[in-house]
Coordinates of C-alpha atoms and ligand atoms in Angstrom, one line a residue:
R1490 CA 55.0 106.0 218.3
A1491 CA 53.9 102.9 220.2
G1492 CA 53.7 105.0 223.3
E1493 CA 51.5 107.6 221.6
I1494 CA 49.2 104.9 220.4
A1495 CA 48.9 103.6 224.0
E1496 CA 48.2 107.1 225.2
E1497 CA 45.4 107.5 222.6
L1498 CA 43.9 104.3 223.7
G1499 CA 44.2 105.3 227.3
V1500 CA 46.4 102.4 228.3
E1501 CA 50.0 102.1 229.6
A1502 CA 52.6 100.4 227.4
Y1503 CA 55.9 98.9 228.4
V1504 CA 58.6 97.1 226.5
V1505 CA 59.8 94.2 228.7
G1506 CA 62.0 91.2 229.0
G1507 CA 65.0 90.2 226.9
F1508 CA 64.8 93.4 224.8
V1509 CA 65.3 95.6 227.9
R1510 CA 68.0 93.3 229.3
D1511 CA 69.9 93.4 226.0
L1512 CA 69.5 97.1 225.7
L1513 CA 71.2 97.6 229.1
L1514 CA 73.9 95.1 228.1
A1515 CA 74.3 96.9 224.7
R1516 CA 73.6 93.7 222.8
P1517 CA 71.5 93.6 219.7
N1518 CA 68.0 92.2 220.0
L1519 CA 65.2 92.5 217.4
D1520 CA 62.5 90.6 219.3
M1521 CA 60.3 93.2 221.0
D1522 CA 57.9 92.2 223.7
I1523 CA 55.3 94.8 224.8
V1524 CA 53.0 94.5 227.8
I1525 CA 49.9 96.6 227.8
E1526 CA 48.0 97.5 231.0
G1527 CA 44.7 97.4 229.2
D1528 CA 43.7 95.6 226.0
G1529 CA 46.8 94.2 224.3
I1530 CA 44.9 92.9 221.3
A1531 CA 43.3 96.3 220.6
F1532 CA 46.8 97.9 220.9
A1533 CA 48.3 95.4 218.4
N1534 CA 45.5 96.1 215.9
R1535 CA 46.1 99.8 216.2
L1536 CA 49.8 99.3 215.7
V1537 CA 49.3 97.5 212.3
Q1538 CA 46.7 100.1 211.3
E1539 CA 49.5 102.7 211.4
Y1540 CA 52.5 100.6 210.2
G1541 CA 50.8 98.0 208.0
G1542 CA 51.3 94.3 208.4
R1543 CA 49.0 91.9 210.2
V1544 CA 48.0 90.7 213.6
K1545 CA 47.8 87.1 214.9
E1546 CA 45.5 87.0 218.0
H1547 CA 45.5 84.5 220.8
D1548 CA 42.2 85.3 222.5
K1549 CA 42.6 82.8 225.3
F1550 CA 45.7 84.5 226.7
R1551 CA 44.7 88.0 225.5
T1552 CA 48.0 88.2 223.6
A1553 CA 48.8 89.1 220.0
V1554 CA 51.7 89.2 217.6
A1555 CA 52.0 92.2 215.3
I1556 CA 53.9 91.2 212.2
L1557 CA 55.1 94.4 210.5
P1558 CA 55.6 94.8 206.7
D1559 CA 59.4 94.4 207.2
G1560 CA 58.9 91.0 208.8
R1561 CA 59.6 92.3 212.4
R1562 CA 57.5 90.6 215.0
I1563 CA 56.2 92.4 218.1
D1564 CA 54.7 90.3 220.8
V1565 CA 51.9 92.1 222.7
A1566 CA 50.6 90.8 226.0
T1567 CA 47.8 92.0 228.3
A1568 CA 48.6 92.6 231.9
R1569 CA 45.7 92.5 234.3
L1570 CA 45.4 93.2 238.0
E1571 CA 45.5 89.8 239.5
Y1572 CA 45.9 87.8 242.6
Y1573 CA 49.0 85.7 242.6
E1574 CA 48.4 82.2 244.0
Y1575 CA 51.6 80.6 245.2
P1576 CA 51.9 77.0 244.2
A1577 CA 52.2 76.0 247.8
A1578 CA 49.8 77.0 250.5
L1579 CA 51.1 80.6 251.0
P1580 CA 49.0 83.7 251.3
T1581 CA 47.9 85.2 247.9
V1582 CA 49.4 88.6 247.0
Q1583 CA 47.8 91.4 245.1
L1584 CA 50.1 93.3 242.7
S1585 CA 49.8 96.0 240.1
S1586 CA 49.4 94.5 236.7
I1587 CA 52.9 95.3 235.3
K1588 CA 54.5 94.3 238.5
M1589 CA 52.5 91.1 238.5
D1590 CA 53.5 90.4 234.9
L1591 CA 57.2 90.9 235.7
F1592 CA 57.0 88.8 238.8
R1593 CA 55.9 85.8 236.8
R1594 CA 59.1 85.9 234.8
D1595 CA 62.1 83.7 235.2
F1596 CA 65.0 85.8 236.4
T1597 CA 65.5 89.4 237.6
I1598 CA 67.5 90.3 234.5
N1599 CA 64.5 89.3 232.4
A1600 CA 62.0 91.2 234.6
L1601 CA 62.8 94.7 233.6
A1602 CA 60.4 97.1 231.7
V1603 CA 60.7 100.5 230.0
R1604 CA 57.7 102.8 229.9
L1605 CA 56.6 103.8 226.4
N1606 CA 53.8 106.4 227.1
P1607 CA 55.0 109.9 226.2
K1608 CA 54.8 111.4 229.7
S1609 CA 57.3 108.9 231.1
F1610 CA 58.9 107.6 227.9
G1611 CA 62.1 105.7 228.5
K1612 CA 61.7 105.3 232.3
L1613 CA 63.1 102.1 233.5
V1614 CA 60.9 100.0 235.8
D1615 CA 62.9 97.8 238.1
F1616 CA 61.0 96.2 241.0
F1617 CA 63.5 93.4 241.7
D1618 CA 66.9 95.0 241.7
A1619 CA 67.7 93.7 238.3
Q1620 CA 70.1 96.6 237.6
R1621 CA 72.3 95.4 240.4
D1622 CA 72.2 91.8 239.1
L1623 CA 73.2 93.1 235.6
K1624 CA 76.1 95.0 237.2
D1625 CA 77.1 92.0 239.4
R1626 CA 76.6 89.6 236.5
N1627 CA 74.2 87.5 238.5
I1628 CA 71.4 85.2 237.4
R1629 CA 68.8 85.3 240.2
V1630 CA 65.2 84.0 240.4
L1631 CA 62.4 86.2 241.7
H1632 CA 61.2 83.8 244.4
S1633 CA 62.1 80.5 246.0
L1634 CA 59.4 78.4 244.3
S1635 CA 60.5 79.5 240.8
F1636 CA 62.0 76.1 239.8
V1637 CA 59.1 74.2 241.3
E1638 CA 56.7 76.3 239.2
D1639 CA 58.7 75.7 236.0
P1640 CA 61.8 73.4 236.1
T1641 CA 62.7 74.4 232.5
R1642 CA 64.0 77.6 234.0
I1643 CA 67.0 75.5 235.2
I1644 CA 68.1 75.1 231.6
R1645 CA 67.3 78.7 230.8
A1646 CA 69.4 79.9 233.8
I1647 CA 72.4 77.9 232.4
R1648 CA 71.8 79.3 228.9
F1649 CA 71.8 82.9 230.1
E1650 CA 74.7 82.4 232.4
Q1651 CA 76.9 81.0 229.7
R1652 CA 75.7 83.5 227.0
F1653 CA 76.5 86.6 229.0
G1654 CA 79.4 85.2 231.1
F1655 CA 77.3 85.7 234.2
R1656 CA 77.1 83.4 237.3
I1657 CA 74.0 81.7 238.8
G1658 CA 73.8 83.3 242.2
G1659 CA 74.3 81.3 245.5
Q1660 CA 70.7 81.1 246.5
T1661 CA 69.5 80.4 243.0
E1662 CA 72.1 77.6 242.7
R1663 CA 70.9 76.1 246.0
L1664 CA 67.3 76.2 244.6
I1665 CA 68.4 74.4 241.5
K1666 CA 70.2 71.7 243.4
N1667 CA 67.1 71.3 245.6
A1668 CA 64.8 71.0 242.6
V1669 CA 67.1 68.5 240.9
Q1670 CA 67.3 66.4 244.1
M1671 CA 63.5 66.5 244.5
Q1672 CA 63.3 65.2 240.9
F1673 CA 61.1 68.1 239.7
F1674 CA 62.8 67.7 236.4
Q1675 CA 61.3 64.3 236.0
R1676 CA 57.9 65.7 235.9
L1677 CA 58.5 67.8 232.8
T1678 CA 57.3 66.5 229.5
G1679 CA 59.9 65.3 227.1
S1680 CA 58.9 68.0 224.5
R1681 CA 59.5 70.8 227.0
I1682 CA 63.0 69.5 227.9
F1683 CA 63.8 68.9 224.2
N1684 CA 62.7 72.4 223.3
E1685 CA 65.0 73.9 225.9
F1686 CA 67.8 71.6 224.8
K1687 CA 67.4 72.8 221.2
L1688 CA 67.6 76.5 222.3
L1689 CA 70.7 75.7 224.4
C1690 CA 72.4 74.1 221.4
E1691 CA 71.9 77.4 219.5
E1692 CA 74.2 79.2 221.9
K1693 CA 77.8 79.8 220.7
N1694 CA 79.3 78.0 223.6
A1695 CA 76.8 75.2 223.9
S1696 CA 79.4 72.7 225.1
R1697 CA 79.9 74.8 228.3
C1698 CA 76.1 74.9 228.8
I1699 CA 76.1 71.1 228.5
V1700 CA 78.9 70.8 231.0
R1701 CA 76.8 72.9 233.4
L1702 CA 73.8 70.6 232.9
E1703 CA 76.1 67.8 234.0
E1704 CA 77.4 69.7 237.0
F1705 CA 73.8 70.0 238.1
K1706 CA 73.4 66.3 237.5
L1707 CA 70.7 66.8 234.9
L1708 CA 72.2 64.8 232.1
G1709 CA 72.3 61.6 234.2
Q1710 CA 68.8 62.2 235.4
L1711 CA 67.6 62.3 231.8
H1712 CA 69.5 59.2 230.8
P1713 CA 72.6 57.6 232.5
G1714 CA 74.2 57.1 229.1
L1715 CA 74.4 60.9 228.7
E1716 CA 76.9 61.4 231.5
L1717 CA 80.1 63.2 230.4
N1718 CA 83.7 62.2 230.4
A1719 CA 86.8 64.0 229.1
K1720 CA 86.5 62.5 225.6
K1721 CA 82.9 63.5 225.2
I1722 CA 83.6 67.0 226.5
G1723 CA 86.5 67.3 224.0
L1724 CA 84.1 66.3 221.2
L1725 CA 81.4 68.8 222.2
E1726 CA 84.0 71.6 222.2
K1727 CA 85.1 70.6 218.7
I1728 CA 81.4 70.8 217.7
D1729 CA 81.3 74.4 219.0
E1730 CA 84.4 75.2 216.8
V1731 CA 83.1 73.5 213.7
L1732 CA 79.7 75.2 214.0
D1733 CA 81.4 78.6 214.5
W1734 CA 83.5 77.9 211.4
Y1735 CA 80.4 76.9 209.4
R1736 CA 78.4 79.9 210.4
L1737 CA 81.1 82.2 209.2
L1738 CA 80.9 80.7 205.7
F1739 CA 77.4 82.3 205.4
L1740 CA 76.3 79.6 203.0
P1741 CA 73.0 80.3 201.3
E1742 CA 71.3 77.1 202.4
P1743 CA 69.4 76.8 205.7
E1744 CA 71.6 76.5 208.7
P1745 CA 72.0 73.0 210.0
D1746 CA 70.2 72.0 213.3
P1747 CA 72.9 72.3 216.0
W1748 CA 70.9 70.1 218.4
M1749 CA 71.4 67.1 216.1
I1750 CA 75.1 67.5 216.1
Y1751 CA 75.4 67.9 219.9
L1752 CA 73.0 65.0 220.5
L1753 CA 75.1 62.8 218.2
G1754 CA 78.1 63.7 220.3
L1755 CA 76.3 63.2 223.6
C1756 CA 75.0 59.8 222.5
S1757 CA 78.4 58.7 221.0
E1758 CA 79.0 56.1 223.7
M1759 CA 75.4 54.8 223.8
N1760 CA 73.9 51.8 221.9
D1761 CA 70.8 52.1 219.7
A1762 CA 68.5 50.7 222.4
E1763 CA 69.7 53.4 224.8
V1764 CA 69.3 56.1 222.2
A1765 CA 65.8 54.9 221.5
D1766 CA 65.0 55.1 225.3
L1767 CA 66.4 58.7 225.4
T1768 CA 64.5 59.8 222.3
D1769 CA 61.3 58.3 223.8
R1770 CA 61.9 60.3 227.0
L1771 CA 62.3 63.4 224.8
N1772 CA 58.9 62.7 223.1
F1773 CA 60.4 62.3 219.7
S1774 CA 57.8 61.1 217.2
K1775 CA 58.4 57.6 215.8
R1776 CA 59.5 59.2 212.6
D1777 CA 61.9 61.6 214.2
Q1778 CA 63.3 58.8 216.2
R1779 CA 63.9 56.7 213.1
E1780 CA 65.5 59.6 211.3
F1781 CA 67.9 60.3 214.2
L1782 CA 68.8 56.6 214.5
S1783 CA 69.4 56.4 210.8
L1784 CA 71.6 59.5 210.9
R1785 CA 73.7 57.9 213.6
E1786 CA 74.0 54.8 211.5
S1787 CA 75.0 56.6 208.3
V1788 CA 77.5 58.7 210.3
S1789 CA 79.0 55.6 211.7
T1790 CA 79.2 53.9 208.3
A1791 CA 80.9 56.9 206.8
F1792 CA 83.3 57.1 209.7
N1793 CA 84.4 53.5 209.0
R1794 CA 84.8 54.1 205.3
I1795 CA 86.8 57.2 206.1
G1796 CA 89.1 55.0 208.2
G1797 CA 89.7 52.8 205.2
W1798 CA 90.3 55.9 203.0
I1799 CA 93.0 57.1 205.5
S1800 CA 94.8 53.8 205.6
R1801 CA 94.8 53.4 201.8
S1802 CA 95.7 57.1 201.4
G1803 CA 92.9 57.1 198.8
P1804 CA 92.1 60.0 196.4
L1805 CA 89.8 62.8 197.5
S1806 CA 86.9 61.5 195.3
E1807 CA 86.8 58.4 197.6
L1808 CA 86.3 60.5 200.7
C1809 CA 83.5 62.4 198.8
L1810 CA 81.8 59.2 197.9
A1811 CA 81.9 58.0 201.5
I1812 CA 80.1 61.2 202.8
E1813 CA 78.0 62.3 199.9
T1814 CA 74.6 61.0 201.2
L1815 CA 75.1 62.7 204.6
P1816 CA 73.2 65.9 205.5
A1817 CA 75.2 68.9 206.7
E1818 CA 74.6 67.9 210.4
G1819 CA 76.3 64.5 209.7
L1820 CA 79.2 66.1 207.8
L1821 CA 79.9 68.7 210.6
Y1822 CA 79.7 66.0 213.2
L1823 CA 82.3 64.0 211.3
M1824 CA 84.5 67.0 211.0
A1825 CA 84.4 67.5 214.8
R1826 CA 84.9 63.8 215.5
S1827 CA 87.8 63.2 213.2
T1828 CA 91.3 63.8 214.6
R1829 CA 92.9 63.7 211.2
E1830 CA 93.7 66.9 209.5
E1831 CA 93.2 65.5 206.0
V1832 CA 89.7 64.3 206.9
R1833 CA 88.7 67.8 208.2
K1834 CA 90.2 69.4 205.2
G1835 CA 88.5 67.0 202.8
I1836 CA 85.1 67.4 204.3
S1837 CA 85.5 71.2 204.5
L1838 CA 86.4 71.2 200.8
Y1839 CA 83.4 69.0 200.0
L1840 CA 81.0 71.3 202.0
T1841 CA 82.3 74.5 200.6
R1842 CA 82.9 73.6 197.0
L1843 CA 82.9 70.0 195.7
R1844 CA 79.3 69.3 196.9
D1845 CA 77.8 71.8 194.5
E1846 CA 80.3 71.3 191.7
G1847 CA 78.8 69.4 188.8
I1848 CA 80.5 68.0 185.7
A1849 CA 80.3 69.5 182.3
I1850 CA 78.7 66.5 180.6
T1851 CA 75.2 65.0 180.9
G1852 CA 73.2 62.0 179.9
Q1853 CA 72.5 63.7 176.5
D1854 CA 76.2 63.7 175.8
L1855 CA 76.4 60.0 176.5
R1856 CA 73.5 59.4 174.1
R1857 CA 75.3 61.3 171.5
L1858 CA 78.3 59.1 172.1
G1859 CA 76.1 56.2 171.0
L1860 CA 75.7 54.7 174.5
T1861 CA 72.3 53.0 175.2
P1862 CA 70.5 54.7 178.1
G1863 CA 70.5 52.5 181.3
P1864 CA 72.2 52.0 184.6
A1865 CA 75.6 52.4 183.0
Y1866 CA 74.9 56.1 182.6
G1867 CA 74.9 56.7 186.4
E1868 CA 78.1 54.7 186.8
I1869 CA 79.9 56.6 183.9
L1870 CA 78.9 60.0 185.3
R1871 CA 80.1 58.9 188.7
I1872 CA 83.5 58.0 187.4
V1873 CA 83.7 61.2 185.5
R1874 CA 82.7 63.2 188.6
A1875 CA 85.4 61.3 190.7
A1876 CA 88.0 62.1 188.1
R1877 CA 86.9 65.8 188.1
I1878 CA 87.2 65.9 191.9
D1879 CA 90.7 64.4 191.8
G1880 CA 91.7 67.1 189.2
Q1881 CA 92.0 64.7 186.3
A1882 CA 89.2 65.8 184.1
E1883 CA 88.6 69.5 184.5
A1884 CA 87.7 70.4 181.0
R1885 CA 84.6 69.2 179.1
E1886 CA 86.7 67.6 176.4
E1887 CA 88.6 65.6 179.0
Q1888 CA 85.3 64.5 180.6
L1889 CA 83.9 63.4 177.2
A1890 CA 87.1 61.5 176.4
L1891 CA 86.9 59.7 179.8
A1892 CA 83.2 58.8 179.2
R1893 CA 84.1 57.3 175.8
R1894 CA 86.7 55.1 177.4
Ligands
ATP1925 P1 66.4 85.1 224.0 O1 67.4 86.2 223.7 O2 67.1 83.8 224.2 O3 65.3 85.1 223.0 P2 64.5 86.2 225.9 O4 64.8 86.7 227.2 O5 64.0 87.1 224.9 O6 65.9 85.5 225.4 P3 62.3 84.4 225.4 O7 62.3 82.9 225.6 O8 62.0 85.0 224.1 O9 63.7 84.9 226.0 O10 61.3 85.0 226.5 C1 60.9 86.3 226.6 C2 60.7 86.7 228.0 O11 59.6 85.9 228.6 C3 61.9 86.5 228.9 O12 62.7 87.6 228.9 C4 61.3 86.2 230.2 O13 61.0 87.4 230.9 C5 60.0 85.5 229.9 N1 60.1 84.1 230.0 C6 60.4 83.2 229.0 N2 60.4 81.9 229.4 C7 60.0 81.9 230.7 C8 59.8 80.9 231.7 N3 60.0 79.6 231.4 N4 59.4 81.4 232.9 C9 59.2 82.7 233.2 N5 59.4 83.6 232.3 C10 59.8 83.3 231.1

């Protein structure tokens, strides 16, 4: 129907980018990007007139997002006939608007389009031999100044390479090495690097992406303390595993932020001053920086308490007490970091069950037992809860009896 709407408006419509790439790779993708040769904003408005929903316009870029009633988002951009100015002093080139739009993209595999207008519906538009790259499993830039134009593409190249099991092509790899050597990466703002790092951590095999960052010497450029060694790589791989496991639990609460867990791992051999330097470089706000440093601190305190718990062979409730103030990111990091089976089991039990399991008695019950309200209440309830975790006071009656004692 999008194609018919375009036809009625007298414009050409294309679906472009990741959606087309994933279509050809037979991978699911719900984010649709449409490029209109004509007025993209008018097209987005017509789309929601038909389907319902609403449009968010960005006049400056002539782009819009159509948000359909089912929550699906369709990004609509406007392609105009333009002259492409190379960043260096090279001749300008005039291109047709869709070709121009595609030429500005990062890699050939992301520069495919499919026509939507009825007369040519479904026709693939491939100006840059992207189909061959998809077949050869190759990540290739569209021109040799691509990484000069936008060095974040280096991180994107690694992300797509690892996600699809592709390989960054020879020439593209040389261009990356060149850009790294020329320190183009240094010119990027911290927020842009951090955003790309966050996206990279969302990948299933983020540890391999991080190893690739190191192979291109990017970690060291960001901060010398980030450089990898066998121990850190092992830890990052464990984080992959723990996150995989956690995602499969489909817990109702929001997913933890993977970047926090990987960053804890990457900074595991740095001191606080070095971590503060790094987070400054990544443009963390003072508040986010404090929060990350405090997460590191509580994880390390919990780690030490867990050490004591292991050597005493303490009850499960003691482990729970050591970890109960940690957010999910901290708990998952400790699971990855610990080499002891009983710790991993204990934390997993806590995450999946014990964390949400309350006790059957409340402050009201304590009042009925004749206890004066005060700080003792918290202590009593904590003792009852510990006993419950250790399987010693399952029933309400047993819990009441324990509180009375
Ligand atoms: P993902 O599956 O990770 O969302 P995607 O390809 O859809 O992958 P987006 O970041 O949503 O990635 O970008 C959409 C499209 O915009 C890409 O397919 C690419 O064509 C283009 N693009 C995104 N970032 C850049 C960039 N830094 N430089 C050039 N083109 C880009």
